[in-house]
PDB file of C-alpha atoms in Angstrom:
ATOM      1  CA  MET A 295       6.764  25.856  -2.920  1.00 57.00           C
ATOM      2  CA  ASN A 296       5.038  26.292   0.438  1.00 67.00           C
ATOM      3  CA  ASP A 297       2.539  29.186   0.507  1.00 68.00           C
ATOM      4  CA  GLU A 298       2.103  29.180   4.295  1.00 74.00           C
ATOM      5  CA  ALA A 299       3.185  32.344   6.061  1.00 70.00           C
ATOM      6  CA  ILE A 300       6.099  31.994   8.411  1.00 73.00           C
ATOM      7  CA  ALA A 301       5.877  34.007  11.624  1.00 67.00           C
ATOM      8  CA  PRO A 302       8.849  36.330  12.086  1.00 64.00           C
ATOM      9  CA  VAL A 303      11.217  35.429  14.877  1.00 68.00           C
ATOM     10  CA  CYS A 304      13.035  38.160  16.749  1.00 69.00           C
ATOM     11  CA  ALA A 305      16.517  37.077  17.804  1.00 77.00           C
ATOM     12  CA  ILE A 306      16.630  39.661  20.609  1.00 78.00           C
ATOM     13  CA  PRO A 307      14.535  39.178  23.769  1.00 82.00           C
ATOM     14  CA  ALA A 308      11.888  41.877  24.303  1.00 81.00           C
ATOM     15  CA  ALA A 309      13.497  43.229  27.491  1.00 84.00           C
ATOM     16  CA  LYS A 310      16.860  43.604  25.783  1.00 89.00           C
ATOM     17  CA  LEU A 311      15.293  45.212  22.729  1.00 88.00           C
ATOM     18  CA  GLU A 312      13.535  47.720  24.996  1.00 91.00           C
ATOM     19  CA  ALA A 313      16.885  48.536  26.633  1.00 94.00           C
ATOM     20  CA  PHE A 314      18.404  49.128  23.178  1.00 94.00           C
ATOM     21  CA  VAL A 315      15.522  51.444  22.259  1.00 95.00           C
ATOM     22  CA  ASP A 316      15.938  53.383  25.513  1.00 96.00           C
ATOM     23  CA  ALA A 317      19.684  53.746  24.927  1.00 98.00           C
ATOM     24  CA  PHE A 318      19.156  54.870  21.333  1.00 97.00           C
ATOM     25  CA  LEU A 319      16.571  57.454  22.369  1.00 98.00           C
ATOM     26  CA  ALA A 320      18.863  58.727  25.137  1.00 98.00           C
ATOM     27  CA  PHE A 321      21.610  59.143  22.526  1.00 98.00           C
ATOM     28  CA  CYS A 322      19.220  61.006  20.229  1.00 98.00           C
ATOM     29  CA  ARG A 323      18.142  63.311  23.055  1.00 98.00           C
ATOM     30  CA  ILE A 324      21.590  64.006  24.529  1.00 98.00           C
ATOM     31  CA  GLU A 325      23.950  63.889  21.551  1.00 98.00           C
ATOM     32  CA  LYS A 326      21.645  64.946  18.739  1.00 98.00           C
ATOM     33  CA  GLY A 327      19.379  67.291  20.700  1.00 98.00           C
ATOM     34  CA  LEU A 328      16.223  65.961  19.081  1.00 98.00           C
ATOM     35  CA  ALA A 329      12.899  67.468  20.107  1.00 98.00           C
ATOM     36  CA  LYS A 330      10.508  65.673  22.470  1.00 98.00           C
ATOM     37  CA  ASN A 331       7.934  65.166  19.705  1.00 98.00           C
ATOM     38  CA  THR A 332      10.582  63.569  17.495  1.00 98.00           C
ATOM     39  CA  LEU A 333      11.665  61.268  20.310  1.00 98.00           C
ATOM     40  CA  ASP A 334       8.033  60.340  20.990  1.00 98.00           C
ATOM     41  CA  ALA A 335       7.548  59.499  17.315  1.00 99.00           C
ATOM     42  CA  TYR A 336      10.758  57.445  17.235  1.00 98.00           C
ATOM     43  CA  ARG A 337       9.658  55.532  20.360  1.00 97.00           C
ATOM     44  CA  ARG A 338       6.233  54.847  18.857  1.00 97.00           C
ATOM     45  CA  ASP A 339       7.754  53.624  15.591  1.00 96.00           C
ATOM     46  CA  LEU A 340      10.321  51.446  17.353  1.00 94.00           C
ATOM     47  CA  ASN A 341       7.641  49.971  19.625  1.00 91.00           C
ATOM     48  CA  ASN A 342       5.549  49.148  16.553  1.00 91.00           C
ATOM     49  CA  PHE A 343       8.584  47.511  14.984  1.00 87.00           C
ATOM     50  CA  SER A 344       9.348  45.483  18.112  1.00 84.00           C
ATOM     51  CA  SER A 345       5.746  44.264  18.310  1.00 82.00           C
ATOM     52  CA  PHE A 346       6.189  42.993  14.745  1.00 76.00           C
ATOM     53  CA  CYS A 347       9.079  40.843  15.978  1.00 69.00           C
TER      54      CYS A 347
END
């Protein structure tokens, strides 16, 4: 068994992922009526996730 860590590979380009995040947050704001602080937290979490990729 190989104990070396394998770097994660994101199958979605960063620009496209950012567009998906923007669209999701727009949906959350418009359709769900989420508060600005919630949207800010979601954006922060999703940006952290995308930097992991």
